[in-house]
Amino acid sequence: MDDKGKQKKNSKKQKRAVMRTTILAILIAAIGYTIYNSATAEDVTVLKVGDKAPNFTLVDLEGNDHKLSDYEGQGVFLNFWGTWCKPCAKEMPAMDRQYEVFSNEGVQVLAVNIAQSNFEVQSFADQYALSFPVVIDKTKSVMTAYNIRPLPTTVLVNPEGNIQRIITGEMTEQDIEGFMEEIKPD
């Protein structure tokens, strides 16, 4: 092998060594970042049945403010959802039918959309002719306060303002009726 061949071979070895070192450095940095984030992350309080429901104010599609504390004395069926969520779309018409029955008995529905555009949410609400208030959590602050992970998730808030039950996943109309009955004021 001549000198040029040896130089080429050494150059390839050097490039591989640099590449491996770079990849190793990136991996170490990523692991360090993950450990740092875990160690310095704020403690998220996980809500449980019996806790006071965190208060919030969100704006509905008509521009009206909805403050959870304004509903004290009534049951609140707090449903977190997204337009892209198939189970959400399946349960919305049933929620609306039960809202028509229970709104006269002191149960309110607040459908909290997670950070979608007004246009998407309005189109969805129009498609299903929803009669209950639909609000948008644009900053995901309410979702974070309630520690919402899968959609749909429904939080039942009793007339005293405490969390009565947390339901994750799709509900049947019979489920919805039972849950609304559960939070109806005496």
Coordinates of N, CA, C and O in Angstrom, one line a residue:
M1 N 0.9 -1.2 0.0 CA 0.0 0.0 0.0 C 0.9 1.2 0.0 O 1.8 1.3 0.8
D2 N 0.6 2.2 -0.9 CA 1.4 3.4 -0.9 C 1.0 4.4 0.1 O 0.0 4.2 0.9
D3 N 1.7 5.5 0.2 CA 1.4 6.6 1.2 C 0.0 7.2 1.1 O -0.6 7.4 2.1
K4 N -0.4 7.3 -0.2 CA -1.8 7.9 -0.4 C -2.8 6.9 0.1 O -3.8 7.4 0.7
G5 N -2.7 5.7 -0.1 CA -3.6 4.7 0.4 C -3.7 4.7 1.9 O -4.7 4.6 2.6
K6 N -2.5 4.8 2.6 CA -2.4 4.8 4.0 C -3.1 6.1 4.6 O -3.8 6.1 5.6
Q7 N -2.8 7.2 3.9 CA -3.4 8.5 4.3 C -5.0 8.4 4.2 O -5.7 8.9 5.1
K8 N -5.4 7.8 3.1 CA -6.9 7.7 3.0 C -7.5 6.8 4.1 O -8.5 7.2 4.6
K9 N -6.8 5.7 4.4 CA -7.3 4.8 5.4 C -7.3 5.5 6.8 O -8.2 5.4 7.5
N10 N -6.2 6.2 7.1 CA -6.1 7.0 8.3 C -7.2 8.1 8.4 O -7.7 8.3 9.4
S11 N -7.4 8.7 7.3 CA -8.4 9.8 7.2 C -9.8 9.2 7.5 O -10.6 9.8 8.2
K12 N -10.1 8.0 6.9 CA -11.4 7.4 7.2 C -11.5 7.0 8.7 O -12.6 7.2 9.3
K13 N -10.4 6.5 9.2 CA -10.4 6.1 10.7 C -10.7 7.4 11.5 O -11.4 7.3 12.5
Q14 N -10.0 8.4 11.2 CA -10.2 9.7 11.9 C -11.6 10.2 11.9 O -12.2 10.6 12.9
K15 N -12.2 10.1 10.7 CA -13.6 10.6 10.5 C -14.6 9.7 11.3 O -15.5 10.2 11.9
R16 N -14.3 8.4 11.3 CA -15.2 7.5 12.1 C -15.0 7.8 13.6 O -16.0 7.8 14.3
A17 N -13.8 8.0 14.0 CA -13.6 8.3 15.4 C -14.3 9.6 15.8 O -14.9 9.7 16.9
V18 N -14.2 10.7 15.0 CA -14.9 11.9 15.2 C -16.4 11.7 15.3 O -17.1 12.2 16.2
M19 N -16.9 11.0 14.3 CA -18.3 10.7 14.3 C -18.8 10.0 15.5 O -19.8 10.3 16.1
R20 N -18.1 8.9 15.9 CA -18.4 8.2 17.1 C -18.4 9.0 18.4 O -19.2 9.0 19.2
T21 N -17.4 9.9 18.5 CA -17.2 10.8 19.6 C -18.4 11.8 19.6 O -18.9 12.0 20.7
T22 N -18.7 12.3 18.5 CA -19.9 13.2 18.4 C -21.2 12.6 18.8 O -21.9 13.1 19.6
I23 N -21.4 11.4 18.3 CA -22.6 10.6 18.7 C -22.7 10.3 20.2 O -23.7 10.5 20.9
L24 N -21.5 9.9 20.7 CA -21.4 9.6 22.2 C -21.7 10.9 23.0 O -22.4 10.9 24.0
A25 N -21.1 12.0 22.5 CA -21.4 13.3 23.3 C -22.8 13.7 23.2 O -23.4 14.1 24.2
I26 N -23.5 13.5 22.1 CA -24.9 13.8 22.0 C -25.7 12.9 22.9 O -26.6 13.4 23.6
L27 N -25.4 11.7 22.9 CA -26.1 10.7 23.8 C -25.9 11.1 25.3 O -26.9 11.1 26.1
I28 N -24.7 11.4 25.7 CA -24.4 11.8 27.1 C -25.2 13.1 27.4 O -25.8 13.2 28.5
A29 N -25.2 14.1 26.5 CA -25.9 15.3 26.7 C -27.5 15.0 26.9 O -28.1 15.6 27.7
A30 N -28.0 14.2 26.0 CA -29.4 13.8 26.1 C -29.8 13.2 27.4 O -30.8 13.5 28.1
I31 N -28.9 12.2 27.9 CA -29.2 11.6 29.2 C -29.1 12.6 30.3 O -29.9 12.6 31.2
G32 N -28.1 13.4 30.2 CA -27.9 14.5 31.3 C -29.1 15.4 31.3 O -29.6 15.7 32.4
Y33 N -29.6 15.8 30.1 CA -30.8 16.7 30.1 C -32.0 16.0 30.7 O -32.7 16.6 31.4
T34 N -32.2 14.7 30.4 CA -33.3 14.0 30.9 C -33.2 13.9 32.4 O -34.2 14.1 33.1
I35 N -32.1 13.6 32.9 CA -31.9 13.5 34.4 C -32.1 14.9 35.1 O -32.8 15.0 36.1
Y36 N -31.6 15.9 34.5 CA -31.7 17.3 35.0 C -33.2 17.6 35.0 O -33.7 18.1 36.0
N37 N -33.9 17.4 33.9 CA -35.4 17.7 33.8 C -36.1 16.9 34.9 O -37.0 17.5 35.5
S38 N -35.8 15.7 35.1 CA -36.5 14.9 36.1 C -36.3 15.4 37.5 O -37.2 15.5 38.3
A39 N -35.1 15.8 37.7 CA -34.7 16.3 39.1 C -35.3 17.6 39.4 O -35.6 17.9 40.5
T40 N -35.4 18.5 38.4 CA -35.9 19.8 38.6 C -37.4 20.1 38.2 O -37.9 21.2 38.4
A41 N -38.0 19.0 37.8 CA -39.4 19.2 37.4 C -40.3 19.5 38.6 O -40.1 19.1 39.7
E42 N -41.3 20.4 38.3 CA -42.2 20.8 39.4 C -43.0 19.6 39.7 O -43.4 18.8 38.8
D43 N -43.4 19.5 41.0 CA -44.2 18.4 41.4 C -45.6 18.7 40.9 O -46.2 19.7 41.2
V44 N -46.2 17.8 40.1 CA -47.5 17.9 39.6 C -48.4 17.2 40.6 O -48.3 16.0 40.8
T45 N -49.4 17.9 41.1 CA -50.3 17.3 42.1 C -51.3 16.5 41.3 O -52.0 17.1 40.4
V46 N -51.4 15.3 41.5 CA -52.4 14.4 40.9 C -53.7 14.6 41.6 O -53.8 14.3 42.8
L47 N -54.8 15.0 40.9 CA -56.0 15.1 41.6 C -56.7 13.8 41.8 O -56.5 12.9 41.1
K48 N -57.4 13.7 42.9 CA -58.1 12.5 43.2 C -59.5 12.8 43.7 O -59.9 14.0 44.0
V49 N -60.4 11.8 43.8 CA -61.7 12.0 44.2 C -61.7 12.6 45.6 O -60.9 12.2 46.5
G50 N -62.6 13.6 45.8 CA -62.6 14.3 47.1 C -61.9 15.6 47.2 O -62.2 16.4 48.0
D51 N -60.9 15.8 46.2 CA -60.2 17.0 46.2 C -61.1 18.2 45.7 O -62.0 17.9 44.9
K52 N -60.7 19.4 46.1 CA -61.4 20.6 45.5 C -61.0 20.7 44.1 O -59.8 20.6 43.7
A53 N -62.0 20.9 43.2 CA -61.7 21.0 41.8 C -61.0 22.3 41.5 O -61.5 23.4 42.0
P54 N -59.9 22.4 40.9 CA -59.2 23.6 40.6 C -60.1 24.6 39.8 O -60.7 24.2 38.8
N55 N -60.1 25.8 40.3 CA -60.9 26.8 39.6 C -60.2 27.3 38.3 O -59.0 27.2 38.2
F56 N -61.0 27.7 37.3 CA -60.4 28.2 36.1 C -61.5 29.1 35.4 O -62.6 29.0 35.8
T57 N -61.0 29.8 34.5 CA -61.9 30.6 33.6 C -61.5 30.3 32.2 O -60.3 30.5 31.8
L58 N -62.4 29.9 31.4 CA -62.2 29.7 29.9 C -63.3 30.4 29.2 O -64.4 30.6 29.7
V59 N -63.1 30.7 27.9 CA -64.0 31.4 27.1 C -64.7 30.4 26.1 O -64.0 29.6 25.5
D60 N -66.0 30.6 26.0 CA -66.7 29.7 25.0 C -66.7 30.2 23.6 O -66.1 31.3 23.4
L61 N -67.3 29.5 22.7 CA -67.3 29.9 21.3 C -68.0 31.2 21.0 O -67.9 31.8 19.9
E62 N -68.9 31.6 21.9 CA -69.6 32.9 21.8 C -68.9 34.1 22.4 O -69.4 35.2 22.5
G63 N -67.8 33.8 23.1 CA -67.0 34.8 23.8 C -67.4 35.0 25.2 O -66.9 36.0 25.8
N64 N -68.2 34.2 25.8 CA -68.6 34.3 27.2 C -67.6 33.5 28.1 O -67.1 32.5 27.8
D65 N -67.3 34.2 29.3 CA -66.4 33.5 30.2 C -67.2 32.5 31.0 O -68.3 32.7 31.4
H66 N -66.5 31.4 31.3 CA -67.1 30.3 32.1 C -66.0 30.0 33.2 O -64.9 29.5 33.0
K67 N -66.4 30.4 34.4 CA -65.6 30.2 35.6 C -66.2 29.1 36.4 O -67.3 29.1 36.7
L68 N -65.3 28.0 36.7 CA -65.9 26.9 37.4 C -66.6 27.2 38.7 O -67.7 26.7 39.0
S69 N -66.0 28.2 39.4 CA -66.6 28.5 40.7 C -68.0 29.2 40.6 O -68.8 29.1 41.5
D70 N -68.3 29.7 39.4 CA -69.6 30.2 39.2 C -70.7 29.2 39.2 O -71.9 29.5 39.3
Y71 N -70.3 27.9 39.1 CA -71.3 26.8 39.0 C -71.5 26.1 40.4 O -72.1 25.1 40.4
E72 N -70.8 26.7 41.4 CA -71.0 26.1 42.7 C -72.5 26.0 43.1 O -73.2 26.9 42.8
G73 N -72.8 24.8 43.6 CA -74.2 24.6 43.9 C -74.9 23.7 42.8 O -76.0 23.2 43.0
Q74 N -74.2 23.6 41.7 CA -74.6 22.7 40.6 C -73.6 21.6 40.4 O -72.4 21.8 40.8
G75 N -74.0 20.5 39.8 CA -73.1 19.5 39.4 C -72.5 20.0 38.1 O -73.1 20.6 37.2
V76 N -71.2 19.7 37.9 CA -70.5 20.1 36.6 C -69.9 18.8 36.0 O -69.1 18.1 36.6
F77 N -70.3 18.5 34.8 CA -69.8 17.4 34.0 C -68.8 18.0 33.1 O -69.0 18.6 32.0
L78 N -67.5 17.9 33.5 CA -66.4 18.6 32.9 C -65.7 17.6 31.9 O -65.0 16.7 32.4
N79 N -65.9 17.8 30.6 CA -65.4 16.8 29.7 C -64.3 17.4 28.8 O -64.4 18.4 28.2
F80 N -63.1 16.7 28.9 CA -61.9 17.2 28.1 C -61.9 16.3 26.8 O -61.9 15.1 26.9
W81 N -61.7 17.0 25.7 CA -61.9 16.3 24.4 C -61.1 17.0 23.3 O -60.6 18.1 23.5
G82 N -61.1 16.4 22.1 CA -60.5 17.0 20.9 C -61.3 16.6 19.7 O -61.9 15.5 19.7
T83 N -61.3 17.4 18.7 CA -62.1 17.1 17.5 C -61.6 15.9 16.7 O -62.4 15.2 16.1
W84 N -60.3 15.5 16.9 CA -59.7 14.4 16.2 C -60.0 13.1 16.9 O -59.7 12.0 16.4
C85 N -60.5 13.2 18.1 CA -60.7 12.0 19.0 C -62.0 11.3 18.7 O -63.1 11.8 18.9
K86 N -61.9 10.1 18.1 CA -63.1 9.3 17.7 C -64.1 9.0 18.8 O -65.3 9.2 18.7
P87 N -63.6 8.5 20.0 CA -64.5 8.3 21.1 C -65.2 9.6 21.6 O -66.3 9.6 22.0
C88 N -64.5 10.7 21.5 CA -65.1 12.0 21.9 C -66.3 12.3 21.0 O -67.3 12.7 21.5
A89 N -66.1 12.1 19.7 CA -67.1 12.4 18.7 C -68.3 11.5 18.9 O -69.5 11.9 18.8
K90 N -68.0 10.2 19.3 CA -69.1 9.3 19.6 C -70.0 9.7 20.8 O -71.2 9.5 20.8
E91 N -69.3 10.2 21.8 CA -70.1 10.4 23.1 C -70.7 11.8 23.1 O -71.6 12.1 23.9
M92 N -70.3 12.8 22.2 CA -70.8 14.1 22.2 C -72.4 14.2 22.0 O -73.0 14.9 22.8
P93 N -72.9 13.5 21.0 CA -74.4 13.6 20.9 C -75.1 13.1 22.1 O -76.2 13.6 22.5
A94 N -74.6 12.0 22.8 CA -75.3 11.5 24.0 C -75.2 12.5 25.1 O -76.1 12.7 25.9
M95 N -74.0 13.1 25.2 CA -73.8 14.1 26.3 C -74.8 15.3 26.0 O -75.4 15.8 27.0
D96 N -75.0 15.6 24.8 CA -76.0 16.7 24.5 C -77.4 16.4 24.9 O -78.1 17.2 25.4
R97 N -77.8 15.1 24.5 CA -79.2 14.7 24.8 C -79.4 14.7 26.4 O -80.4 15.1 26.9
Q98 N -78.4 14.2 27.1 CA -78.5 14.1 28.6 C -78.4 15.5 29.2 O -79.1 15.8 30.2
Y99 N -77.7 16.4 28.6 CA -77.6 17.8 29.0 C -79.0 18.4 28.9 O -79.4 19.2 29.8
E100 N -79.7 18.2 27.9 CA -81.1 18.7 27.7 C -82.0 18.3 28.8 O -82.8 19.1 29.3
V101 N -81.8 17.1 29.3 CA -82.6 16.6 30.5 C -82.1 17.2 31.8 O -82.9 17.7 32.6
F102 N -80.8 17.1 32.0 CA -80.2 17.4 33.4 C -79.9 18.9 33.6 O -79.8 19.3 34.8
S103 N -79.9 19.7 32.6 CA -79.6 21.1 32.8 C -80.7 21.8 33.6 O -80.5 22.7 34.3
N104 N -81.9 21.2 33.5 CA -83.0 21.8 34.3 C -83.0 21.2 35.7 O -83.8 21.7 36.5
E105 N -82.1 20.3 36.0 CA -82.0 19.7 37.3 C -80.7 20.1 38.0 O -80.3 19.5 39.0
G106 N -80.0 21.1 37.5 CA -78.9 21.6 38.2 C -77.6 21.0 37.8 O -76.6 21.0 38.5
V107 N -77.5 20.3 36.6 CA -76.2 19.7 36.1 C -75.8 20.5 34.9 O -76.6 20.6 33.9
Q108 N -74.6 21.0 34.9 CA -74.1 21.7 33.7 C -73.0 20.9 33.1 O -72.3 20.1 33.7
V109 N -72.9 21.1 31.8 CA -71.8 20.5 31.0 C -70.8 21.6 30.5 O -71.3 22.6 30.0
L110 N -69.6 21.3 30.7 CA -68.5 22.2 30.1 C -67.6 21.3 29.3 O -67.0 20.4 29.9
A111 N -67.6 21.4 28.0 CA -66.8 20.6 27.1 C -65.5 21.4 26.9 O -65.6 22.5 26.2
V112 N -64.4 20.9 27.4 CA -63.1 21.7 27.3 C -62.3 21.1 26.2 O -61.7 20.0 26.3
N113 N -62.2 21.8 25.1 CA -61.4 21.4 24.0 C -59.9 21.7 24.3 O -59.6 22.7 24.9
I114 N -59.0 20.8 23.9 CA -57.6 21.0 24.2 C -56.9 21.7 23.1 O -56.5 21.0 22.1
A115 N -56.8 23.0 23.1 CA -55.9 23.8 22.3 C -56.0 23.7 20.8 O -55.1 23.8 20.1
Q116 N -57.3 23.6 20.3 CA -57.5 23.6 18.9 C -58.0 24.9 18.5 O -58.3 25.8 19.3
S117 N -58.0 25.2 17.2 CA -58.4 26.5 16.7 C -60.0 26.7 16.9 O -60.7 25.7 16.9
N118 N -60.4 27.9 17.0 CA -61.8 28.3 17.1 C -62.6 27.7 15.9 O -63.7 27.2 16.1
F119 N -62.0 27.7 14.7 CA -62.6 27.2 13.5 C -62.9 25.7 13.6 O -64.0 25.3 13.3
E120 N -61.9 25.0 14.0 CA -62.0 23.5 14.1 C -63.1 23.2 15.2 O -64.0 22.3 14.9
V121 N -63.1 23.9 16.3 CA -64.0 23.6 17.4 C -65.4 24.0 17.0 O -66.4 23.3 17.2
Q122 N -65.5 25.2 16.4 CA -66.9 25.6 16.0 C -67.5 24.7 14.9 O -68.7 24.4 15.0
S123 N -66.7 24.3 14.0 CA -67.2 23.3 13.0 C -67.7 22.0 13.6 O -68.7 21.5 13.2
F124 N -66.9 21.5 14.6 CA -67.3 20.3 15.3 C -68.6 20.5 16.0 O -69.5 19.7 16.0
A125 N -68.7 21.6 16.8 CA -69.9 21.9 17.6 C -71.1 22.1 16.7 O -72.2 21.7 17.0
D126 N -70.9 22.7 15.5 CA -72.0 22.9 14.6 C -72.5 21.6 14.0 O -73.6 21.3 13.8
Q127 N -71.5 20.7 13.6 CA -71.8 19.4 13.0 C -72.7 18.6 14.0 O -73.6 17.9 13.5
Y128 N -72.4 18.7 15.3 CA -73.2 17.9 16.2 C -74.3 18.7 16.9 O -75.0 18.2 17.8
A129 N -74.5 19.9 16.5 CA -75.5 20.8 17.0 C -75.5 20.8 18.6 O -76.5 20.6 19.2
L130 N -74.3 21.0 19.1 CA -74.1 21.0 20.6 C -74.8 22.2 21.3 O -74.6 23.3 20.8
S131 N -75.5 21.9 22.3 CA -76.2 23.0 23.0 C -75.6 23.4 24.3 O -75.9 24.5 24.9
F132 N -74.6 22.6 24.8 CA -73.9 23.0 26.0 C -72.7 23.9 25.7 O -72.2 23.9 24.6
P133 N -72.2 24.6 26.7 CA -71.0 25.4 26.5 C -69.7 24.6 26.1 O -69.4 23.6 26.7
V134 N -69.1 25.1 25.0 CA -67.9 24.5 24.5 C -66.8 25.6 24.7 O -66.9 26.7 24.1
V135 N -65.8 25.3 25.5 CA -64.7 26.2 25.7 C -63.4 25.6 25.2 O -63.3 24.4 25.0
I136 N -62.4 26.5 25.0 CA -61.1 26.0 24.5 C -60.0 26.3 25.5 O -59.8 27.5 25.8
D137 N -59.2 25.3 25.9 CA -58.1 25.5 26.8 C -56.9 25.8 25.9 O -56.1 24.9 25.6
K138 N -56.7 27.0 25.4 CA -55.7 27.3 24.4 C -54.3 27.1 24.9 O -53.4 26.8 24.2
T139 N -54.1 27.3 26.2 CA -52.7 27.2 26.7 C -52.5 25.9 27.4 O -51.4 25.6 28.0
K140 N -53.5 25.0 27.5 CA -53.4 23.7 28.1 C -53.2 23.9 29.6 O -52.8 22.9 30.3
S141 N -53.5 25.0 30.2 CA -53.3 25.2 31.6 C -54.3 24.4 32.5 O -54.0 23.9 33.5
V142 N -55.6 24.4 32.0 CA -56.6 23.6 32.7 C -56.3 22.1 32.6 O -56.4 21.4 33.6
M143 N -55.9 21.7 31.4 CA -55.5 20.3 31.2 C -54.4 19.9 32.2 O -54.4 18.8 32.8
T144 N -53.4 20.8 32.3 CA -52.3 20.5 33.2 C -52.8 20.5 34.7 O -52.4 19.6 35.4
A145 N -53.6 21.5 35.0 CA -54.1 21.6 36.4 C -54.9 20.3 36.8 O -54.8 19.9 38.0
Y146 N -55.6 19.8 35.8 CA -56.4 18.6 36.1 C -55.6 17.3 35.8 O -56.2 16.2 35.9
N147 N -54.4 17.4 35.3 CA -53.5 16.3 35.0 C -54.2 15.3 34.0 O -54.2 14.1 34.2
I148 N -54.7 15.9 32.9 CA -55.5 15.1 31.9 C -54.5 14.5 31.0 O -53.6 15.1 30.4
R149 N -54.6 13.2 30.8 CA -53.7 12.5 29.9 C -54.5 11.9 28.7 O -54.5 12.5 27.6
P150 N -55.3 10.8 28.8 CA -55.9 10.4 27.6 C -57.2 11.2 27.4 O -57.8 11.8 28.3
L151 N -57.6 11.3 26.1 CA -58.8 11.9 25.8 C -59.8 10.8 25.2 O -59.3 10.0 24.5
P152 N -61.0 10.9 25.6 CA -61.7 11.8 26.5 C -61.4 11.5 27.9 O -61.2 10.3 28.3
T153 N -61.4 12.5 28.8 CA -61.5 12.3 30.2 C -62.6 13.2 30.7 O -62.7 14.4 30.3
T154 N -63.4 12.7 31.6 CA -64.5 13.5 32.2 C -64.3 13.5 33.7 O -64.0 12.5 34.3
V155 N -64.4 14.8 34.2 CA -64.2 15.0 35.7 C -65.6 15.4 36.2 O -66.2 16.4 35.7
L156 N -66.2 14.6 37.1 CA -67.5 15.0 37.7 C -67.2 15.9 38.9 O -66.5 15.4 39.8
V157 N -67.8 17.1 38.9 CA -67.6 18.0 40.0 C -69.0 18.1 40.7 O -70.0 18.5 40.1
N158 N -69.0 17.8 42.0 CA -70.3 17.8 42.7 C -70.7 19.3 43.1 O -69.9 20.2 42.9
P159 N -71.9 19.5 43.6 CA -72.4 20.8 43.9 C -71.5 21.6 44.9 O -71.5 22.8 44.9
E160 N -70.7 20.9 45.7 CA -69.8 21.5 46.7 C -68.5 22.0 46.0 O -67.7 22.6 46.7
G161 N -68.3 21.6 44.8 CA -67.1 22.0 44.1 C -65.9 21.0 44.2 O -64.8 21.3 43.9
N162 N -66.3 19.8 44.7 CA -65.3 18.7 44.9 C -65.3 17.7 43.7 O -66.4 17.5 43.2
I163 N -64.2 17.0 43.5 CA -64.2 16.0 42.4 C -64.9 14.8 43.0 O -64.5 14.2 44.0
Q164 N -66.0 14.4 42.3 CA -66.8 13.2 42.6 C -66.2 12.0 42.0 O -66.2 10.9 42.6
R165 N -65.8 12.1 40.7 CA -65.3 10.9 40.0 C -64.5 11.4 38.8 O -64.8 12.5 38.2
I166 N -63.6 10.6 38.3 CA -62.8 10.9 37.1 C -62.9 9.7 36.2 O -62.6 8.5 36.6
I167 N -63.4 9.9 35.0 CA -63.7 8.9 34.0 C -62.7 9.1 32.8 O -62.7 10.1 32.2
T168 N -62.0 8.0 32.5 CA -61.1 8.1 31.3 C -61.7 7.2 30.3 O -62.2 6.1 30.6
G169 N -61.7 7.6 29.0 CA -62.2 6.8 27.9 C -63.7 7.1 27.6 O -64.3 8.0 28.2
E170 N -64.2 6.4 26.6 CA -65.5 6.7 26.0 C -66.6 6.2 27.0 O -66.5 5.2 27.7
M171 N -67.7 7.0 27.0 CA -68.8 6.6 27.8 C -70.0 6.4 26.9 O -70.2 7.0 25.9
T172 N -70.9 5.5 27.4 CA -72.1 5.2 26.7 C -73.1 6.3 27.2 O -72.9 6.9 28.2
E173 N -74.3 6.3 26.5 CA -75.3 7.3 26.9 C -75.8 6.9 28.3 O -76.1 7.7 29.1
Q174 N -75.9 5.6 28.5 CA -76.4 5.1 29.9 C -75.4 5.5 30.9 O -75.8 6.0 32.0
D175 N -74.1 5.4 30.7 CA -73.0 5.9 31.6 C -73.2 7.4 31.9 O -73.2 7.8 33.1
I176 N -73.4 8.2 30.8 CA -73.5 9.6 31.0 C -74.7 10.0 31.8 O -74.6 10.8 32.7
E177 N -75.8 9.3 31.6 CA -77.0 9.6 32.4 C -76.8 9.3 33.8 O -77.1 10.0 34.7
G178 N -76.1 8.1 34.1 CA -75.9 7.7 35.5 C -74.9 8.7 36.2 O -75.1 9.1 37.4
F179 N -73.9 9.2 35.5 CA -72.9 10.1 36.0 C -73.6 11.5 36.3 O -73.3 12.1 37.3
M180 N -74.5 11.9 35.4 CA -75.2 13.2 35.6 C -76.1 13.1 36.8 O -76.2 14.0 37.6
E181 N -76.7 11.9 37.0 CA -77.6 11.7 38.1 C -76.8 11.8 39.4 O -77.3 12.3 40.4
E182 N -75.6 11.3 39.3 CA -74.7 11.2 40.5 C -74.3 12.6 41.0 O -74.1 12.8 42.2
I183 N -74.2 13.6 40.1 CA -73.8 14.9 40.6 C -74.9 15.9 40.6 O -74.7 17.1 40.9
K184 N -76.1 15.4 40.4 CA -77.3 16.3 40.5 C -77.5 16.8 41.9 O -77.4 16.0 42.9
P185 N -77.7 18.1 42.1 CA -78.0 18.6 43.5 C -79.2 18.0 44.1 O -80.1 17.6 43.4
D186 N -79.2 17.8 45.5 CA -80.3 17.2 46.2 C -81.5 18.1 46.1 O -81.6 19.2 46.0

